[in-house]
Amino acid sequence: MALTVHSVLHRRKEEFAPLHDDFVGMYVCGPTVYDLPHLGHAKTYIAFDAIVRYLRHRGYRVLYVQNITDVGHLTDEVANEGEDKVEARARQRHVHPMQIAETYTREYFRAMDALGVQRPDISPRASGHVPEIIALTQRLIEKGHAYEVNGSVYFDVGSFPEYGKLSHREVAAEPEVESRVETEEKRHPADFALWKRADPGHIMQWPSPWGIGYPGWHVECSAMANKYIGPTLDIHGGGVENIFPHNEDEIAQSEAANDAPYVRHWLLTGSLRIGGQKMSKSLGNFVTIDQALENHSPEALRFYLLQAHYASPVDFQWDAERRRSPSIEEAQRGLDRLYGASQAARRWLESASAAAEGEPTPEGRALDAERQAGDDQFHEAMDDDFNTPRAVAALFTLAAALNRFTGQAASASGADRPRVEAARDTLQQLARVLGLLEQGEAEPAAAVQLDAALERVIAWRQAARQRRDFGLSDQIRDDLRAVGILLEDHPGGKTTWRRLH
């Protein structure tokens, strides 16, 4: 089956067709680093991590570039006006903007590492590519697509007839654009800044042929993508909220400069919503990744977000008082089922004869057929526009087959060993394509010892609670959480535990 992706540009599914048969150049808009990463970031970058993993699983060589925006992203994104977000935060904190950018770049990668998001091959920073940005801007001026006014340079949207083709909007006819911009310097209200002159108090500034200034947000991505991948990208990813004006402006300036298609396949993630609104730093309605991981495992959060298609919006449930999410709790139970099936297969293999002799049992043959069906189901799902919800369903199909076999097999026949090993390996390998089941399993003897030790600790904690020594009770709970064990208290006084995978 051919790999197909949904074309945002053409509004239909298309066969995935990179420029080169076995190579994929992929660029994803990275974070603007002025605050802690939140769950909206997690949704986007987990989705693209799964896409990159699957492309590599399929045999493609992928060059994955994801930028860091540390300058030029202004508070009014549509009008491309206002104060630089990083610089505004620096003024609040009375520190240099680069200190803000450095701090939150580290925080971003720390959070992504916790969620099992593999690092991009290249993570270029906008501030480190000012020469490339200036060169691109000069090329656009020379080709008649940009003009300079009072030290700022603007892209002339009238010079690019296809402007608006990605977002499917007639920008020139939309009065809200004109009402949100300052038109004194521009030929058209929709013209956008490639280079902005720096006011005297602006800290982030560089010399240019047009005077002291700093780059516009949109041109940064075009310059960095062109440097590391080339004039045409196989995949450009990002959040759907950036389709206009950011992605639209990228297309205009890149295609005008290079006379080549900018992107073959646009993949845009749906928003994560909370309380009916898009979760975002600018709206202040966000839950940080750190907050979500206080009481949930990183893998459960990842599993929860992969159960939605990358392009679909997700309505996130968050209990602020408990600092827990019912959605992630449900995902944890599903994840435990996958781990449980893998562990059941391991236990069966430990009890089975090492020699794979004789004819397989009917149950073994059925397991092998279900393994193949689950494998096919997984690849068909991911080949259909990276449909992770259906791929997750395939994992549950494999887990159910393993549980059915290990639960009904009359004896651990060595003849079935190859089939059980194959089914368990398939479950683990496909799960790892999605970044799941990567935590491993405790050795049997160690697991038994841990069970017994934790039961003693739970009994000790319950005795403390009965004495109303809640300080000790909370300390035990917090100490266990710090080493990856979560205690859960239930009605009636029962306490259970599970690993924070």
XYZ file of C-alpha atoms in Angstrom:
501
model
C 0.000 0.000 0.000
C 1.283 3.451 -0.919
C 1.744 6.070 1.767
C -0.843 8.835 1.410
C -1.060 12.194 3.160
C -3.755 14.840 3.309
C -2.860 17.866 1.201
C -3.765 21.097 2.985
C -3.001 22.910 -0.259
C -5.216 20.763 -2.503
C -7.746 19.658 0.153
C -7.472 15.977 -0.707
C -5.391 12.924 0.024
C -2.373 12.442 -2.193
C 0.316 9.819 -2.569
C 3.410 10.819 -0.640
C 5.980 11.828 -3.241
C 9.305 13.173 -1.973
C 11.761 14.711 -4.412
C 14.074 11.715 -4.002
C 12.840 8.153 -3.672
C 14.481 7.321 -0.361
C 15.173 10.755 1.180
C 12.779 13.076 3.029
C 13.662 16.670 3.869
C 11.324 17.671 6.685
C 11.069 21.071 8.363
C 8.824 21.759 11.356
C 8.233 25.165 12.912
C 9.663 24.963 16.418
C 8.743 26.842 19.584
C 9.134 30.514 20.393
C 11.189 30.252 23.554
C 9.841 32.758 26.057
C 7.940 30.491 28.469
C 7.620 26.885 29.604
C 6.346 24.397 27.013
C 2.713 23.403 27.425
C 0.531 20.512 26.310
C -0.223 22.171 22.977
C 3.480 21.890 22.199
C 3.419 18.273 23.364
C 0.605 17.438 20.933
C 2.397 18.951 17.956
C 5.881 17.615 18.554
C 4.805 14.127 19.658
C 2.811 13.896 16.416
C 5.793 14.838 14.261
C 8.054 12.555 16.269
C 5.741 9.640 15.428
C 5.715 10.679 11.764
C 9.523 10.807 11.579
C 9.814 7.471 13.371
C 7.387 5.856 10.922
C 9.104 7.278 7.852
C 12.395 5.847 9.095
C 10.684 2.548 9.917
C 9.482 2.512 6.316
C 13.049 2.876 5.073
C 13.307 6.587 4.302
C 16.382 8.590 5.207
C 14.919 11.611 6.974
C 16.644 14.936 7.577
C 14.511 16.494 10.305
C 15.015 20.222 10.888
C 13.081 22.021 13.621
C 13.934 25.634 14.342
C 14.052 27.624 17.560
C 12.482 31.095 17.318
C 14.452 33.350 19.631
C 13.890 36.680 17.872
C 11.332 38.333 15.601
C 8.089 36.716 16.813
C 5.947 39.739 17.642
C 2.987 39.922 20.005
C 0.540 40.693 17.163
C 1.112 37.706 14.901
C -1.444 38.607 12.229
C -0.349 42.207 11.743
C 3.320 41.388 12.394
C 3.421 44.305 14.806
C 4.014 44.811 18.505
C 6.876 43.812 20.761
C 9.188 40.852 20.323
C 7.874 38.107 22.639
C 11.296 37.076 23.914
C 12.368 40.665 24.464
C 9.093 41.511 26.235
C 9.637 38.655 28.684
C 13.236 39.769 29.215
C 12.064 43.265 30.147
C 9.639 41.790 32.685
C 12.450 39.751 34.254
C 15.126 42.461 33.926
C 17.479 40.110 32.084
C 18.981 39.915 28.597
C 16.697 38.379 25.917
C 19.290 35.700 25.175
C 19.060 34.568 28.794
C 15.315 34.076 28.344
C 15.857 32.255 25.051
C 18.573 30.021 26.479
C 16.562 29.153 29.593
C 13.407 28.173 27.741
C 15.238 26.379 24.943
C 16.725 24.106 27.606
C 13.293 23.704 29.224
C 11.757 22.802 25.881
C 14.260 20.052 25.139
C 14.090 18.754 28.709
C 10.315 18.368 28.358
C 10.602 16.742 24.929
C 13.215 14.299 26.233
C 10.853 13.323 29.058
C 8.084 12.628 26.528
C 10.318 10.403 24.416
C 10.457 12.905 21.551
C 13.653 12.260 19.639
C 15.838 15.296 19.008
C 15.682 16.793 15.493
C 18.753 16.301 13.339
C 19.247 20.074 13.246
C 17.755 22.685 15.600
C 18.787 26.030 14.101
C 18.157 29.246 16.017
C 16.894 32.304 14.194
C 19.441 34.555 15.895
C 22.246 32.441 14.455
C 21.069 32.847 10.854
C 20.830 36.595 10.362
C 23.290 36.573 7.391
C 21.085 34.036 5.575
C 17.988 36.111 6.352
C 19.623 39.286 5.020
C 20.735 37.453 1.853
C 17.213 36.164 1.208
C 15.764 39.628 1.776
C 18.261 41.170 -0.652
C 17.349 38.581 -3.291
C 13.661 39.452 -2.946
C 14.422 43.168 -3.352
C 16.519 42.471 -6.454
C 13.720 40.404 -8.000
C 11.130 43.106 -7.359
C 9.225 41.262 -4.620
C 10.261 43.460 -1.679
C 10.918 47.120 -0.953
C 12.675 49.162 1.730
C 11.103 52.053 3.630
C 12.856 53.934 6.438
C 15.101 51.017 7.356
C 12.396 48.323 7.210
C 11.882 45.907 4.324
C 8.447 44.592 3.336
C 7.357 41.803 1.024
C 5.047 43.071 -1.712
C 2.139 40.610 -1.727
C 0.889 42.150 -4.963
C 3.977 40.771 -6.702
C 2.989 37.194 -5.860
C -0.373 36.357 -7.487
C -0.747 33.062 -5.605
C -0.655 34.690 -2.164
C -3.333 33.021 -0.022
C -3.317 29.661 -1.820
C -2.530 27.577 1.283
C -5.103 29.145 3.604
C -7.609 29.481 0.728
C -8.382 33.097 1.509
C -8.486 36.263 -0.558
C -6.337 38.380 1.714
C -6.628 41.629 -0.217
C -10.401 41.611 0.255
C -10.368 41.084 4.018
C -10.891 44.362 5.903
C -9.786 42.932 9.262
C -6.227 42.701 7.972
C -6.167 46.384 7.076
C -7.659 47.381 10.408
C -4.896 45.602 12.316
C -1.814 47.013 10.657
C -0.082 50.317 10.374
C -0.231 51.226 6.698
C 1.936 54.341 6.593
C 4.986 52.571 5.167
C 3.334 49.769 3.247
C 2.111 49.664 -0.318
C -0.646 47.276 0.756
C -1.958 46.530 4.257
C -1.167 42.817 3.816
C 2.503 43.415 3.018
C 4.617 41.862 5.750
C 8.008 42.687 7.238
C 11.118 40.806 6.180
C 13.341 43.148 8.170
C 12.293 45.670 10.805
C 14.264 48.691 11.849
C 15.149 48.629 15.532
C 13.920 51.349 17.837
C 16.605 52.851 20.097
C 15.608 50.692 23.070
C 15.450 47.422 21.138
C 18.109 45.037 22.461
C 18.081 42.323 19.777
C 19.513 44.115 16.729
C 21.961 43.553 13.884
C 23.542 45.708 11.168
C 22.111 45.327 7.676
C 22.234 47.116 4.305
C 19.134 49.006 5.470
C 20.406 50.007 8.896
C 20.219 48.506 12.372
C 17.294 46.126 12.762
C 16.122 42.564 13.284
C 14.457 39.891 11.136
C 10.757 39.320 10.713
C 9.341 36.057 12.036
C 8.182 34.592 8.726
C 11.413 35.027 6.780
C 13.388 33.192 9.464
C 11.832 29.825 8.634
C 12.322 30.264 4.893
C 15.984 31.138 5.328
C 16.761 28.249 7.678
C 14.761 25.680 5.700
C 16.514 26.709 2.491
C 19.963 26.501 4.099
C 19.613 22.996 5.515
C 17.209 21.284 3.103
C 17.033 23.380 -0.053
C 14.440 25.412 -1.965
C 11.835 22.620 -1.866
C 10.847 20.741 1.289
C 9.236 17.324 1.144
C 7.309 17.973 4.363
C 6.636 21.187 6.224
C 4.962 20.739 9.595
C 3.530 23.007 12.238
C 0.347 23.933 14.043
C -2.780 24.756 12.054
C -2.986 28.116 13.834
C 0.078 29.244 11.867
C -1.402 28.627 8.435
C -2.073 32.361 8.136
C -0.119 34.487 8.038
C 3.048 32.564 8.923
C 2.945 29.610 6.518
C 1.316 31.704 3.802
C 4.125 34.248 4.045
C 6.745 31.496 3.968
C 5.348 30.258 0.663
C 5.287 33.717 -0.880
C 8.830 34.728 0.017
C 10.372 31.297 -0.684
C 8.735 30.717 -4.058
C 9.318 34.316 -5.132
C 13.007 34.032 -4.232
C 13.710 30.556 -5.609
C 11.239 30.150 -8.499
C 10.492 26.656 -7.180
C 7.670 25.067 -5.173
C 8.385 25.597 -1.485
C 6.676 22.517 -0.022
C 5.427 19.263 -1.517
C 3.365 18.192 1.511
C 2.023 20.431 4.283
C 1.182 18.599 7.531
C -0.551 20.805 10.104
C -1.561 19.622 13.560
C -4.934 20.375 15.105
C -5.125 22.477 18.238
C -5.298 21.246 21.813
C -8.313 22.956 23.369
C -9.153 23.570 26.990
C -12.419 25.118 28.078
C -13.463 25.456 24.439
C -10.435 27.579 23.509
C -7.111 26.767 21.906
C -4.473 26.235 24.563
C -1.799 28.874 24.093
C 0.737 30.929 25.975
C -0.685 34.143 24.560
C -4.150 33.359 25.977
C -2.711 32.249 29.311
C -4.981 29.179 29.455
C -2.274 26.576 29.248
C -1.217 23.583 31.318
C 2.541 23.131 31.218
C 4.083 19.768 30.478
C 5.684 19.826 33.921
C 2.281 20.345 35.561
C 0.805 17.407 33.660
C 3.714 15.171 34.647
C 3.366 15.874 38.366
C 0.768 13.094 38.626
C 0.972 11.363 35.247
C 3.667 9.384 33.510
C 5.266 10.880 30.385
C 4.403 7.762 28.422
C 0.731 7.973 29.397
C 0.613 11.583 28.205
C 2.252 10.569 24.947
C -0.168 7.650 24.546
C -3.145 9.939 25.186
C -2.099 12.411 22.499
C -1.375 9.681 19.938
C -4.950 8.442 20.228
C -6.020 11.476 18.189
C -5.098 12.008 14.544
C -2.388 14.638 14.184
C -4.677 16.963 12.203
C -7.646 16.674 14.576
C -8.329 19.072 17.444
C -8.348 17.582 20.936
C -10.503 18.758 23.850
C -8.335 18.306 26.913
C -9.833 17.642 30.353
C -7.958 19.013 33.348
C -8.967 18.896 36.999
C -7.099 21.923 38.348
C -7.859 21.063 41.975
C -6.507 17.522 41.714
C -3.912 18.565 39.124
C -4.860 15.490 37.157
C -6.436 14.730 33.804
C -9.173 12.071 33.510
C -8.129 11.684 29.870
C -4.535 10.824 30.732
C -5.677 8.520 33.546
C -7.730 6.557 31.017
C -4.750 6.476 28.660
C -2.595 5.072 31.467
C -5.021 2.169 31.871
C -4.784 1.449 28.151
C -1.010 1.627 28.260
C -0.974 -0.782 31.200
C -2.956 -3.253 29.075
C -0.226 -3.184 26.425
C 2.517 -3.678 28.991
C 0.425 -6.407 30.621
C 0.092 -8.350 27.371
C 3.830 -8.158 26.774
C 4.534 -9.311 30.330
C 2.029 -12.181 30.030
C 3.814 -13.364 26.905
C 7.153 -13.154 28.701
C 5.863 -15.274 31.566
C 4.476 -17.822 29.120
C 7.825 -18.046 27.343
C 9.617 -18.559 30.647
C 7.429 -21.566 31.392
C 7.530 -23.050 27.885
C 9.980 -25.620 26.677
C 13.060 -24.075 25.092
C 12.849 -26.550 22.215
C 10.395 -25.570 19.469
C 9.520 -29.171 18.614
C 6.378 -30.704 17.234
C 3.345 -29.228 15.549
C 1.945 -25.884 16.745
C -1.347 -26.013 18.574
C -4.549 -24.601 17.034
C -4.223 -21.718 19.498
C -0.676 -21.075 18.272
C -1.796 -21.007 14.634
C -4.604 -18.594 15.520
C -2.140 -16.336 17.332
C 0.125 -16.258 14.289
C -2.771 -15.264 12.028
C -3.814 -12.525 14.454
C -0.229 -11.293 14.659
C -0.071 -10.887 10.900
C -3.465 -9.175 10.844
C -2.386 -6.737 13.546
C 0.853 -5.986 11.721
C -1.054 -5.306 8.490
C -3.603 -3.180 10.334
C -0.853 -1.046 11.867
C 0.922 -0.345 8.577
C -2.325 0.312 6.714
C -3.250 2.847 9.383
C 0.063 4.692 9.306
C 0.135 4.617 5.496
C -3.235 6.395 5.597
C -2.034 9.902 6.524
C -0.220 8.688 9.653
C -3.443 7.594 11.342
C -2.152 6.946 14.852
C -5.599 6.225 16.408
C -6.033 3.252 14.080
C -2.405 2.255 14.629
C -3.032 2.237 18.388
C -6.106 0.077 17.758
C -3.819 -2.377 15.967
C -1.609 -2.535 19.063
C -4.658 -3.420 21.140
C -5.539 -6.116 18.600
C -2.098 -7.655 19.089
C -2.316 -7.319 22.868
C -5.732 -8.987 22.923
C -4.417 -11.856 20.799
C -1.514 -12.426 23.191
C -3.784 -12.284 26.232
C -6.227 -14.692 24.618
C -3.464 -17.142 23.803
C -1.716 -17.033 27.177
C -5.053 -17.304 28.949
C -6.415 -20.275 27.033
C -3.329 -22.343 26.173
C -3.686 -25.619 28.054
C 0.064 -26.048 28.350
C 3.143 -24.097 27.410
C 4.025 -26.112 24.317
C 7.486 -25.453 22.984
C 6.060 -25.837 19.481
C 4.227 -22.515 19.949
C 7.302 -20.663 21.179
C 8.239 -19.100 17.788
C 4.693 -17.798 17.359
C 4.518 -16.265 20.827
C 7.957 -14.713 20.396
C 6.939 -13.301 17.012
C 3.680 -11.872 18.359
C 5.374 -10.289 21.360
C 8.195 -8.889 19.206
C 5.685 -7.451 16.740
C 3.748 -5.729 19.523
C 6.907 -4.214 20.980
C 8.444 -3.194 17.662
C 5.306 -1.513 16.339
C 4.674 0.211 19.662
C 8.203 1.604 19.554
C 7.517 3.075 16.125
C 5.093 5.309 18.052
C 7.553 5.812 20.895
C 5.670 3.456 23.239
C 6.668 0.426 25.335
C 10.216 1.734 25.505
C 10.540 1.467 29.285
C 11.361 -2.229 29.392
C 10.141 -4.714 31.975
C 11.490 -5.605 35.386
C 13.270 -8.935 35.694
C 10.927 -11.529 37.238
C 12.793 -11.966 40.528
C 13.208 -8.229 40.949
C 9.533 -7.708 40.160
C 8.468 -10.155 42.877
C 10.753 -8.492 45.400
C 9.437 -5.051 44.441
C 5.822 -6.191 44.840
C 6.500 -7.491 48.332
C 8.483 -4.419 49.379
C 5.821 -2.026 48.154
C 3.061 -3.914 49.912
C 5.003 -3.481 53.157
C 5.490 0.239 52.478
C 1.785 0.663 51.687
C 0.856 -1.084 54.935
C 3.259 1.174 56.830
C 1.705 4.236 55.178
C -1.838 3.062 55.955
C -0.856 2.646 59.601
C 0.445 6.221 59.587
C -2.833 7.460 58.105
C -4.810 5.621 60.780
C -2.674 7.421 63.382
C -3.509 10.641 61.499
C 0.177 11.144 60.823
C -0.547 12.666 57.433
C 2.858 14.298 57.209
C 4.566 10.893 57.166
C 1.905 9.516 54.825
C 2.459 12.320 52.325
C 6.236 11.999 52.614
C 6.081 8.288 51.748
C 3.862 9.049 48.758
C 6.145 11.845 47.521
C 9.331 9.808 47.999
C 7.907 6.931 45.970
C 6.745 9.277 43.214
C 10.273 10.678 43.018
C 11.573 7.210 42.106
C 8.805 6.458 39.606
C 6.153 4.759 41.768
C 2.700 6.348 42.005
C 0.400 5.458 44.911
C -3.331 5.778 44.257
C -5.782 5.918 47.171
C -9.254 4.513 46.523
C -12.565 4.694 48.429
C -12.682 2.267 51.326
C -9.051 2.790 52.272
C -7.462 0.606 49.600
C -4.192 1.828 48.064
C -2.724 0.539 44.811
C 0.502 1.383 43.041
C 1.770 1.590 39.509
C 4.916 2.614 37.741
C 5.245 6.044 36.178
C 6.546 4.572 32.916
